[in-house]
């Protein structure tokens, strides 16, 4: 099982001929992801790494049966690329592009919702089901198959957490980077429910950061719907108020969105919060009663 | 990106939203001339890119010409939260009998533009939000439909009984939504929106902020940007692919990724140290980026030690190591550096560092503790 991506994923890469698109296509392929097509308008008929390139997502889906699309196009074009994937009828869209205008995301998320298609990102590192499918820019070698589900608003902090888990012999079912933008696709609630329903996931790690109130909502959702153990970490405990720390989402505004408030929200519903990344594996082992 | 009140109201005017008659002034003489032109009374308002002007004494009512001059002299040059007041807005005094709040922003939860409105407008709106959240009505706007006439009327009926006011308000909401979309705003706010003695709705104040990600397609908005000295440094960093925010401490940090950079600062704080900055060198780093980053860190004289924490994903550790070595070859660095590399090409990176005779550490906790130890060494 696992969630969202697995051995049955048939991946399409939008922006496959670009610098980042072609580099990560080869990395994902090397990991064993089943990449069936690429799209790059005007470059249909070419191949990249032996993968056929199409002019439109619709043509690619028709010819290859792709069910998942990953997007590497420049930010000004990303909103449109998301909608193109949605219109062509894939089941899941992952947008890696960073710096997408918020109103483009408002439009794109509304369209995908109407079509019943799942979106992850934008401005995210993608996701991985270890030993089955890597759909994103995560470094595959730090992951290990197992029963811990992980979701995070940050990229490299996820890598740090995963390597700590792997070192502690805690493998992962699926790890999802949801991205740090104000308007994004799947968020904590949806993923918590998916992990809750996934028989291969026994515990959940939630990595949040300052800004917004998504962590507070997640805490409430956990209280009402999640019976599996959850542990959390919040980045930005030392951030000064009102400064943007690289993620548009990480803005502390007038008394809401601070690390303190988020930590309190989780602890109030019985979710332990690590103060240092290194405490995460110990907290999980304690909850799962592993020595 | 933020703009001033007078700039926001210029945009409102372009969309035919009624605003106070007003003139921007840079000196007391200009304020007097503006006052004579507008007629007494006037309100003299500091124009600074931060909130809380009123409470800081940056807004004054003047009933005489002398009072206007005195207000100008007091406000021009005043410091408000670290911003020096260089210009004031002289606005015609308006008689009104009630104050409302209207704001449009992005709602992360519904993933849409949301209109917030309240009958309790004025300076205390943040208190209202805290103490009586139900007094602020919230209307998420369906991005497919937009601000349709019926939806605008629905909001207006929630605020007003008099149908002539409902019509004015509905028209205003439609215009504000249009402004929000057409300027790629992240906030459009009128507080207060007043009902004048003549029965007209009027924007007494205005505030707009914009989506930085969309500035590339908003040249007219970008031209209004007035960055502070610190922000200029941040913008220059951004142009070389770095995100830099200066803080007060003495441990210079160089990290890849915003979340990891924040976590690195948290760990330094946890062990009792003080980060000098937030610095995210981003993904796909080239050696040149590392050189730029080193220059940025060394330009802060408070920095006593540099801590480098890299977890390679897109970023390759050997690129960072090569950049660091060539930076050290080019510049004089007389403060210690603590290095931790992990992830993509870490082995190659660590070898380059070792060959250069620089020490490395194995974990973030170790890096933070070592940096703190070095900062605390007697000179």
PDB file of N, CA and C in Angstrom, chain B residues 95-188:
ATOM      1  N   UNK B  95     -16.206  64.764   8.065  1.00  0.00           N
ATOM      2  CA  UNK B  95     -17.136  64.456   9.154  1.00  0.00           C
ATOM      3  C   UNK B  95     -17.857  63.160   8.840  1.00  0.00           C
ATOM      4  N   UNK B  96     -17.813  62.256   9.785  1.00  0.00           N
ATOM      5  CA  UNK B  96     -18.474  60.972   9.515  1.00  0.00           C
ATOM      6  C   UNK B  96     -19.153  60.478  10.781  1.00  0.00           C
ATOM      7  N   UNK B  97     -20.118  59.565  10.613  1.00  0.00           N
ATOM      8  CA  UNK B  97     -20.798  59.076  11.818  1.00  0.00           C
ATOM      9  C   UNK B  97     -20.583  57.601  12.111  1.00  0.00           C
ATOM     10  N   UNK B  98     -20.005  56.846  11.176  1.00  0.00           N
ATOM     11  CA  UNK B  98     -19.649  55.477  11.565  1.00  0.00           C
ATOM     12  C   UNK B  98     -18.460  54.970  10.752  1.00  0.00           C
ATOM     13  N   UNK B  99     -17.748  53.999  11.322  1.00  0.00           N
ATOM     14  CA  UNK B  99     -16.520  53.462  10.729  1.00  0.00           C
ATOM     15  C   UNK B  99     -16.672  51.966  10.492  1.00  0.00           C
ATOM     16  N   UNK B 100     -16.247  51.525   9.311  1.00  0.00           N
ATOM     17  CA  UNK B 100     -16.316  50.102   8.962  1.00  0.00           C
ATOM     18  C   UNK B 100     -14.921  49.600   8.586  1.00  0.00           C
ATOM     19  N   UNK B 101     -14.808  48.283   8.550  1.00  0.00           N
ATOM     20  CA  UNK B 101     -13.557  47.671   8.098  1.00  0.00           C
ATOM     21  C   UNK B 101     -13.849  46.809   6.873  1.00  0.00           C
ATOM     22  N   UNK B 102     -13.004  46.906   5.835  1.00  0.00           N
ATOM     23  CA  UNK B 102     -13.087  45.998   4.689  1.00  0.00           C
ATOM     24  C   UNK B 102     -11.673  45.562   4.320  1.00  0.00           C
ATOM     25  N   UNK B 103     -11.451  44.284   4.186  1.00  0.00           N
ATOM     26  CA  UNK B 103     -10.129  43.805   3.773  1.00  0.00           C
ATOM     27  C   UNK B 103     -10.248  42.572   2.902  1.00  0.00           C
ATOM     28  N   UNK B 104      -9.408  42.502   1.882  1.00  0.00           N
ATOM     29  CA  UNK B 104      -9.337  41.281   1.079  1.00  0.00           C
ATOM     30  C   UNK B 104      -7.940  40.695   1.220  1.00  0.00           C
ATOM     31  N   UNK B 105      -7.875  39.387   1.409  1.00  0.00           N
ATOM     32  CA  UNK B 105      -6.569  38.740   1.493  1.00  0.00           C
ATOM     33  C   UNK B 105      -6.701  37.300   1.002  1.00  0.00           C
ATOM     34  N   UNK B 106      -5.582  36.572   1.041  1.00  0.00           N
ATOM     35  CA  UNK B 106      -5.613  35.169   0.626  1.00  0.00           C
ATOM     36  C   UNK B 106      -5.916  34.312   1.853  1.00  0.00           C
ATOM     37  N   UNK B 107      -6.864  33.409   1.734  1.00  0.00           N
ATOM     38  CA  UNK B 107      -7.171  32.491   2.830  1.00  0.00           C
ATOM     39  C   UNK B 107      -6.560  31.135   2.496  1.00  0.00           C
ATOM     40  N   UNK B 108      -5.544  30.747   3.295  1.00  0.00           N
ATOM     41  CA  UNK B 108      -4.851  29.483   3.041  1.00  0.00           C
ATOM     42  C   UNK B 108      -5.802  28.303   3.155  1.00  0.00           C
ATOM     43  N   UNK B 109      -6.766  28.429   4.055  1.00  0.00           N
ATOM     44  CA  UNK B 109      -7.627  27.293   4.342  1.00  0.00           C
ATOM     45  C   UNK B 109      -8.594  26.994   3.199  1.00  0.00           C
ATOM     46  N   UNK B 110      -9.297  28.027   2.703  1.00  0.00           N
ATOM     47  CA  UNK B 110     -10.223  27.794   1.588  1.00  0.00           C
ATOM     48  C   UNK B 110      -9.518  27.923   0.235  1.00  0.00           C
ATOM     49  N   UNK B 111      -8.235  28.297   0.256  1.00  0.00           N
ATOM     50  CA  UNK B 111      -7.448  28.465  -0.969  1.00  0.00           C
ATOM     51  C   UNK B 111      -8.115  29.444  -1.926  1.00  0.00           C
ATOM     52  N   UNK B 112      -8.581  30.543  -1.367  1.00  0.00           N
ATOM     53  CA  UNK B 112      -9.241  31.535  -2.208  1.00  0.00           C
ATOM     54  C   UNK B 112      -8.990  32.932  -1.644  1.00  0.00           C
ATOM     55  N   UNK B 113      -9.425  33.934  -2.430  1.00  0.00           N
ATOM     56  CA  UNK B 113      -9.413  35.290  -1.905  1.00  0.00           C
ATOM     57  C   UNK B 113     -10.599  35.394  -0.957  1.00  0.00           C
ATOM     58  N   UNK B 114     -10.385  36.030   0.177  1.00  0.00           N
ATOM     59  CA  UNK B 114     -11.461  36.132   1.159  1.00  0.00           C
ATOM     60  C   UNK B 114     -11.709  37.609   1.450  1.00  0.00           C
ATOM     61  N   UNK B 115     -12.990  37.993   1.531  1.00  0.00           N
ATOM     62  CA  UNK B 115     -13.311  39.365   1.908  1.00  0.00           C
ATOM     63  C   UNK B 115     -13.750  39.361   3.364  1.00  0.00           C
ATOM     64  N   UNK B 116     -13.126  40.233   4.144  1.00  0.00           N
ATOM     65  CA  UNK B 116     -13.504  40.365   5.548  1.00  0.00           C
ATOM     66  C   UNK B 116     -14.107  41.748   5.745  1.00  0.00           C
ATOM     67  N   UNK B 117     -15.202  41.812   6.482  1.00  0.00           N
ATOM     68  CA  UNK B 117     -15.852  43.099   6.696  1.00  0.00           C
ATOM     69  C   UNK B 117     -16.384  43.162   8.116  1.00  0.00           C
ATOM     70  N   UNK B 118     -16.409  44.382   8.655  1.00  0.00           N
ATOM     71  CA  UNK B 118     -16.905  44.533  10.020  1.00  0.00           C
ATOM     72  C   UNK B 118     -17.532  45.902  10.205  1.00  0.00           C
ATOM     73  N   UNK B 119     -18.557  45.927  11.070  1.00  0.00           N
ATOM     74  CA  UNK B 119     -19.180  47.210  11.425  1.00  0.00           C
ATOM     75  C   UNK B 119     -18.344  47.937  12.468  1.00  0.00           C
ATOM     76  N   UNK B 120     -17.345  47.237  12.996  1.00  0.00           N
ATOM     77  CA  UNK B 120     -16.530  47.839  14.044  1.00  0.00           C
ATOM     78  C   UNK B 120     -15.157  48.222  13.520  1.00  0.00           C
ATOM     79  N   UNK B 121     -15.126  49.076  12.491  1.00  0.00           N
ATOM     80  CA  UNK B 121     -13.857  49.512  11.924  1.00  0.00           C
ATOM     81  C   UNK B 121     -13.149  50.506  12.812  1.00  0.00           C
ATOM     82  N   UNK B 122     -11.913  50.863  12.429  1.00  0.00           N
ATOM     83  CA  UNK B 122     -11.139  51.819  13.206  1.00  0.00           C
ATOM     84  C   UNK B 122      -9.847  51.199  13.684  1.00  0.00           C
ATOM     85  N   UNK B 123      -9.145  51.944  14.527  1.00  0.00           N
ATOM     86  CA  UNK B 123      -7.800  51.495  14.911  1.00  0.00           C
ATOM     87  C   UNK B 123      -7.792  50.201  15.721  1.00  0.00           C
ATOM     88  N   UNK B 124      -8.934  49.885  16.350  1.00  0.00           N
ATOM     89  CA  UNK B 124      -8.915  48.726  17.247  1.00  0.00           C
ATOM     90  C   UNK B 124      -9.316  47.424  16.568  1.00  0.00           C
ATOM     91  N   UNK B 125      -9.231  47.347  15.239  1.00  0.00           N
ATOM     92  CA  UNK B 125      -9.742  46.168  14.537  1.00  0.00           C
ATOM     93  C   UNK B 125      -9.032  44.874  14.983  1.00  0.00           C
ATOM     94  N   UNK B 126      -7.735  44.988  15.339  1.00  0.00           N
ATOM     95  CA  UNK B 126      -7.029  43.787  15.778  1.00  0.00           C
ATOM     96  C   UNK B 126      -7.559  43.282  17.123  1.00  0.00           C
ATOM     97  N   UNK B 127      -7.976  44.233  17.963  1.00  0.00           N
ATOM     98  CA  UNK B 127      -8.596  43.850  19.243  1.00  0.00           C
ATOM     99  C   UNK B 127      -9.924  43.152  18.979  1.00  0.00           C
ATOM    100  N   UNK B 128     -10.691  43.699  18.025  1.00  0.00           N
ATOM    101  CA  UNK B 128     -11.977  43.097  17.670  1.00  0.00           C
ATOM    102  C   UNK B 128     -11.750  41.653  17.202  1.00  0.00           C
ATOM    103  N   UNK B 129     -10.727  41.476  16.356  1.00  0.00           N
ATOM    104  CA  UNK B 129     -10.437  40.145  15.815  1.00  0.00           C
ATOM    105  C   UNK B 129     -10.151  39.161  16.943  1.00  0.00           C
ATOM    106  N   UNK B 130      -9.503  39.669  17.998  1.00  0.00           N
ATOM    107  CA  UNK B 130      -9.117  38.800  19.098  1.00  0.00           C
ATOM    108  C   UNK B 130     -10.292  38.552  20.046  1.00  0.00           C
ATOM    109  N   UNK B 131     -10.969  39.645  20.446  1.00  0.00           N
ATOM    110  CA  UNK B 131     -11.970  39.552  21.512  1.00  0.00           C
ATOM    111  C   UNK B 131     -13.354  39.170  21.012  1.00  0.00           C
ATOM    112  N   UNK B 132     -13.667  39.559  19.786  1.00  0.00           N
ATOM    113  CA  UNK B 132     -15.023  39.334  19.295  1.00  0.00           C
ATOM    114  C   UNK B 132     -14.977  38.914  17.815  1.00  0.00           C
ATOM    115  N   UNK B 133     -14.363  37.757  17.552  1.00  0.00           N
ATOM    116  CA  UNK B 133     -14.127  37.362  16.155  1.00  0.00           C
ATOM    117  C   UNK B 133     -15.411  37.296  15.323  1.00  0.00           C
ATOM    118  N   UNK B 134     -16.550  37.076  15.959  1.00  0.00           N
ATOM    119  CA  UNK B 134     -17.801  37.000  15.200  1.00  0.00           C
ATOM    120  C   UNK B 134     -18.205  38.344  14.590  1.00  0.00           C
ATOM    121  N   UNK B 135     -17.623  39.425  15.125  1.00  0.00           N
ATOM    122  CA  UNK B 135     -17.952  40.743  14.592  1.00  0.00           C
ATOM    123  C   UNK B 135     -17.247  40.998  13.262  1.00  0.00           C
ATOM    124  N   UNK B 136     -16.360  40.082  12.875  1.00  0.00           N
ATOM    125  CA  UNK B 136     -15.714  40.202  11.566  1.00  0.00           C
ATOM    126  C   UNK B 136     -16.294  39.126  10.651  1.00  0.00           C
ATOM    127  N   UNK B 137     -17.012  39.570   9.625  1.00  0.00           N
ATOM    128  CA  UNK B 137     -17.657  38.630   8.706  1.00  0.00           C
ATOM    129  C   UNK B 137     -16.651  38.222   7.642  1.00  0.00           C
ATOM    130  N   UNK B 138     -16.682  36.937   7.287  1.00  0.00           N
ATOM    131  CA  UNK B 138     -15.713  36.439   6.308  1.00  0.00           C
ATOM    132  C   UNK B 138     -16.428  35.775   5.146  1.00  0.00           C
ATOM    133  N   UNK B 139     -16.043  36.178   3.947  1.00  0.00           N
ATOM    134  CA  UNK B 139     -16.674  35.639   2.740  1.00  0.00           C
ATOM    135  C   UNK B 139     -15.617  35.158   1.750  1.00  0.00           C
ATOM    136  N   UNK B 140     -15.332  33.850   1.702  1.00  0.00           N
ATOM    137  CA  UNK B 140     -14.412  33.352   0.680  1.00  0.00           C
ATOM    138  C   UNK B 140     -15.045  33.524  -0.697  1.00  0.00           C
ATOM    139  N   UNK B 141     -14.252  33.940  -1.672  1.00  0.00           N
ATOM    140  CA  UNK B 141     -14.781  34.224  -3.011  1.00  0.00           C
ATOM    141  C   UNK B 141     -14.431  33.083  -3.954  1.00  0.00           C
ATOM    142  N   UNK B 142     -15.439  32.494  -4.547  1.00  0.00           N
ATOM    143  CA  UNK B 142     -15.230  31.402  -5.498  1.00  0.00           C
ATOM    144  C   UNK B 142     -14.422  31.929  -6.692  1.00  0.00           C
ATOM    145  N   UNK B 143     -13.204  31.358  -6.926  1.00  0.00           N
ATOM    146  CA  UNK B 143     -12.382  31.915  -8.000  1.00  0.00           C
ATOM    147  C   UNK B 143     -13.013  31.759  -9.387  1.00  0.00           C
ATOM    148  N   UNK B 144     -13.893  30.778  -9.556  1.00  0.00           N
ATOM    149  CA  UNK B 144     -14.556  30.623 -10.863  1.00  0.00           C
ATOM    150  C   UNK B 144     -15.592  31.728 -11.094  1.00  0.00           C
ATOM    151  N   UNK B 145     -16.338  32.042 -10.054  1.00  0.00           N
ATOM    152  CA  UNK B 145     -17.399  33.050 -10.182  1.00  0.00           C
ATOM    153  C   UNK B 145     -16.867  34.462 -10.027  1.00  0.00           C
ATOM    154  N   UNK B 146     -15.898  34.627  -9.147  1.00  0.00           N
ATOM    155  CA  UNK B 146     -15.414  35.970  -8.845  1.00  0.00           C
ATOM    156  C   UNK B 146     -16.420  36.725  -7.988  1.00  0.00           C
ATOM    157  N   UNK B 147     -16.269  38.052  -7.900  1.00  0.00           N
ATOM    158  CA  UNK B 147     -17.170  38.868  -7.085  1.00  0.00           C
ATOM    159  C   UNK B 147     -18.375  39.253  -7.946  1.00  0.00           C
ATOM    160  N   UNK B 148     -19.333  38.340  -8.019  1.00  0.00           N
ATOM    161  CA  UNK B 148     -20.532  38.597  -8.813  1.00  0.00           C
ATOM    162  C   UNK B 148     -21.397  39.649  -8.111  1.00  0.00           C
ATOM    163  N   UNK B 149     -22.281  40.315  -8.862  1.00  0.00           N
ATOM    164  CA  UNK B 149     -23.140  41.334  -8.227  1.00  0.00           C
ATOM    165  C   UNK B 149     -23.948  40.765  -7.058  1.00  0.00           C
ATOM    166  N   UNK B 150     -24.491  39.553  -7.209  1.00  0.00           N
ATOM    167  CA  UNK B 150     -25.317  39.021  -6.111  1.00  0.00           C
ATOM    168  C   UNK B 150     -24.482  38.779  -4.858  1.00  0.00           C
ATOM    169  N   UNK B 151     -23.218  38.330  -5.066  1.00  0.00           N
ATOM    170  CA  UNK B 151     -22.363  38.019  -3.918  1.00  0.00           C
ATOM    171  C   UNK B 151     -21.962  39.309  -3.201  1.00  0.00           C
ATOM    172  N   UNK B 152     -21.630  40.319  -4.012  1.00  0.00           N
ATOM    173  CA  UNK B 152     -21.270  41.619  -3.439  1.00  0.00           C
ATOM    174  C   UNK B 152     -22.458  42.194  -2.649  1.00  0.00           C
ATOM    175  N   UNK B 153     -23.672  42.016  -3.190  1.00  0.00           N
ATOM    176  CA  UNK B 153     -24.875  42.509  -2.491  1.00  0.00           C
ATOM    177  C   UNK B 153     -25.093  41.768  -1.184  1.00  0.00           C
ATOM    178  N   UNK B 154     -24.846  40.453  -1.240  1.00  0.00           N
ATOM    179  CA  UNK B 154     -25.041  39.635  -0.038  1.00  0.00           C
ATOM    180  C   UNK B 154     -24.164  40.158   1.104  1.00  0.00           C
ATOM    181  N   UNK B 155     -22.907  40.461   0.787  1.00  0.00           N
ATOM    182  CA  UNK B 155     -22.001  40.990   1.809  1.00  0.00           C
ATOM    183  C   UNK B 155     -22.497  42.356   2.274  1.00  0.00           C
ATOM    184  N   UNK B 156     -22.896  43.182   1.307  1.00  0.00           N
ATOM    185  CA  UNK B 156     -23.329  44.544   1.641  1.00  0.00           C
ATOM    186  C   UNK B 156     -24.560  44.526   2.545  1.00  0.00           C
ATOM    187  N   UNK B 157     -25.505  43.607   2.271  1.00  0.00           N
ATOM    188  CA  UNK B 157     -26.710  43.507   3.116  1.00  0.00           C
ATOM    189  C   UNK B 157     -26.371  43.089   4.543  1.00  0.00           C
ATOM    190  N   UNK B 158     -25.245  42.390   4.703  1.00  0.00           N
ATOM    191  CA  UNK B 158     -24.842  41.986   6.056  1.00  0.00           C
ATOM    192  C   UNK B 158     -24.331  43.174   6.863  1.00  0.00           C
ATOM    193  N   UNK B 159     -23.998  44.282   6.151  1.00  0.00           N
ATOM    194  CA  UNK B 159     -23.439  45.444   6.851  1.00  0.00           C
ATOM    195  C   UNK B 159     -24.420  46.605   6.937  1.00  0.00           C
ATOM    196  N   UNK B 160     -25.275  46.745   5.922  1.00  0.00           N
ATOM    197  CA  UNK B 160     -26.128  47.939   5.833  1.00  0.00           C
ATOM    198  C   UNK B 160     -27.596  47.559   5.648  1.00  0.00           C
ATOM    199  N   UNK B 161     -28.475  48.448   6.158  1.00  0.00           N
ATOM    200  CA  UNK B 161     -29.915  48.267   5.947  1.00  0.00           C
ATOM    201  C   UNK B 161     -30.407  49.146   4.807  1.00  0.00           C
ATOM    202  N   UNK B 162     -29.856  50.359   4.766  1.00  0.00           N
ATOM    203  CA  UNK B 162     -30.271  51.337   3.758  1.00  0.00           C
ATOM    204  C   UNK B 162     -29.828  50.865   2.372  1.00  0.00           C
ATOM    205  N   UNK B 163     -30.775  50.759   1.437  1.00  0.00           N
ATOM    206  CA  UNK B 163     -30.452  50.160   0.142  1.00  0.00           C
ATOM    207  C   UNK B 163     -29.476  51.018  -0.669  1.00  0.00           C
ATOM    208  N   UNK B 164     -29.490  52.331  -0.467  1.00  0.00           N
ATOM    209  CA  UNK B 164     -28.542  53.157  -1.221  1.00  0.00           C
ATOM    210  C   UNK B 164     -27.116  52.864  -0.748  1.00  0.00           C
ATOM    211  N   UNK B 165     -26.961  52.546   0.540  1.00  0.00           N
ATOM    212  CA  UNK B 165     -25.632  52.178   1.051  1.00  0.00           C
ATOM    213  C   UNK B 165     -25.244  50.781   0.572  1.00  0.00           C
ATOM    214  N   UNK B 166     -26.225  49.892   0.519  1.00  0.00           N
ATOM    215  CA  UNK B 166     -25.961  48.539   0.025  1.00  0.00           C
ATOM    216  C   UNK B 166     -25.402  48.617  -1.393  1.00  0.00           C
ATOM    217  N   UNK B 167     -26.020  49.480  -2.202  1.00  0.00           N
ATOM    218  CA  UNK B 167     -25.554  49.605  -3.590  1.00  0.00           C
ATOM    219  C   UNK B 167     -24.131  50.161  -3.653  1.00  0.00           C
ATOM    220  N   UNK B 168     -23.865  51.192  -2.837  1.00  0.00           N
ATOM    221  CA  UNK B 168     -22.499  51.753  -2.800  1.00  0.00           C
ATOM    222  C   UNK B 168     -21.476  50.705  -2.356  1.00  0.00           C
ATOM    223  N   UNK B 169     -21.837  49.947  -1.299  1.00  0.00           N
ATOM    224  CA  UNK B 169     -20.893  48.966  -0.743  1.00  0.00           C
ATOM    225  C   UNK B 169     -20.644  47.835  -1.737  1.00  0.00           C
ATOM    226  N   UNK B 170     -21.708  47.357  -2.381  1.00  0.00           N
ATOM    227  CA  UNK B 170     -21.558  46.252  -3.334  1.00  0.00           C
ATOM    228  C   UNK B 170     -20.647  46.670  -4.483  1.00  0.00           C
ATOM    229  N   UNK B 171     -20.835  47.894  -4.932  1.00  0.00           N
ATOM    230  CA  UNK B 171     -19.990  48.428  -6.003  1.00  0.00           C
ATOM    231  C   UNK B 171     -18.524  48.487  -5.543  1.00  0.00           C
ATOM    232  N   UNK B 172     -18.333  48.935  -4.301  1.00  0.00           N
ATOM    233  CA  UNK B 172     -16.982  49.021  -3.722  1.00  0.00           C
ATOM    234  C   UNK B 172     -16.324  47.635  -3.664  1.00  0.00           C
ATOM    235  N   UNK B 173     -17.073  46.627  -3.200  1.00  0.00           N
ATOM    236  CA  UNK B 173     -16.501  45.277  -3.056  1.00  0.00           C
ATOM    237  C   UNK B 173     -16.070  44.731  -4.418  1.00  0.00           C
ATOM    238  N   UNK B 174     -16.890  44.993  -5.430  1.00  0.00           N
ATOM    239  CA  UNK B 174     -16.526  44.510  -6.766  1.00  0.00           C
ATOM    240  C   UNK B 174     -15.240  45.174  -7.263  1.00  0.00           C
ATOM    241  N   UNK B 175     -15.120  46.463  -6.980  1.00  0.00           N
ATOM    242  CA  UNK B 175     -13.919  47.184  -7.410  1.00  0.00           C
ATOM    243  C   UNK B 175     -12.688  46.687  -6.642  1.00  0.00           C
ATOM    244  N   UNK B 176     -12.849  46.452  -5.348  1.00  0.00           N
ATOM    245  CA  UNK B 176     -11.709  45.997  -4.557  1.00  0.00           C
ATOM    246  C   UNK B 176     -11.223  44.625  -5.032  1.00  0.00           C
ATOM    247  N   UNK B 177     -12.154  43.759  -5.372  1.00  0.00           N
ATOM    248  CA  UNK B 177     -11.775  42.427  -5.854  1.00  0.00           C
ATOM    249  C   UNK B 177     -11.035  42.543  -7.184  1.00  0.00           C
ATOM    250  N   UNK B 178     -11.522  43.470  -8.032  1.00  0.00           N
ATOM    251  CA  UNK B 178     -10.874  43.698  -9.322  1.00  0.00           C
ATOM    252  C   UNK B 178      -9.434  44.193  -9.103  1.00  0.00           C
ATOM    253  N   UNK B 179      -9.273  45.112  -8.164  1.00  0.00           N
ATOM    254  CA  UNK B 179      -7.924  45.619  -7.849  1.00  0.00           C
ATOM    255  C   UNK B 179      -7.040  44.460  -7.374  1.00  0.00           C
ATOM    256  N   UNK B 180      -7.587  43.647  -6.485  1.00  0.00           N
ATOM    257  CA  UNK B 180      -6.819  42.536  -5.918  1.00  0.00           C
ATOM    258  C   UNK B 180      -6.268  41.648  -7.037  1.00  0.00           C
ATOM    259  N   UNK B 181      -7.152  41.281  -7.979  1.00  0.00           N
ATOM    260  CA  UNK B 181      -6.726  40.392  -9.066  1.00  0.00           C
ATOM    261  C   UNK B 181      -5.763  41.097 -10.013  1.00  0.00           C
ATOM    262  N   UNK B 182      -6.100  42.342 -10.379  1.00  0.00           N
ATOM    263  CA  UNK B 182      -5.322  43.005 -11.429  1.00  0.00           C
ATOM    264  C   UNK B 182      -3.955  43.469 -10.971  1.00  0.00           C
ATOM    265  N   UNK B 183      -3.742  43.580  -9.657  1.00  0.00           N
ATOM    266  CA  UNK B 183      -2.429  44.016  -9.171  1.00  0.00           C
ATOM    267  C   UNK B 183      -1.663  42.881  -8.496  1.00  0.00           C
ATOM    268  N   UNK B 184      -2.210  41.656  -8.505  1.00  0.00           N
ATOM    269  CA  UNK B 184      -1.590  40.538  -7.773  1.00  0.00           C
ATOM    270  C   UNK B 184      -1.320  40.934  -6.325  1.00  0.00           C
ATOM    271  N   UNK B 185      -2.343  41.454  -5.675  1.00  0.00           N
ATOM    272  CA  UNK B 185      -2.204  41.882  -4.286  1.00  0.00           C
ATOM    273  C   UNK B 185      -2.185  40.673  -3.358  1.00  0.00           C
ATOM    274  N   UNK B 186      -1.658  40.866  -2.157  1.00  0.00           N
ATOM    275  CA  UNK B 186      -1.858  39.867  -1.118  1.00  0.00           C
ATOM    276  C   UNK B 186      -2.714  40.454   0.008  1.00  0.00           C
ATOM    277  N   UNK B 187      -2.871  41.765  -0.002  1.00  0.00           N
ATOM    278  CA  UNK B 187      -3.782  42.422   0.939  1.00  0.00           C
ATOM    279  C   UNK B 187      -4.285  43.731   0.338  1.00  0.00           C
ATOM    280  N   UNK B 188      -5.594  43.940   0.402  1.00  0.00           N
ATOM    281  CA  UNK B 188      -6.193  45.240   0.068  1.00  0.00           C
ATOM    282  C   UNK B 188      -7.103  45.568   1.237  1.00  0.00           C
TER     283      UNK B 188
END
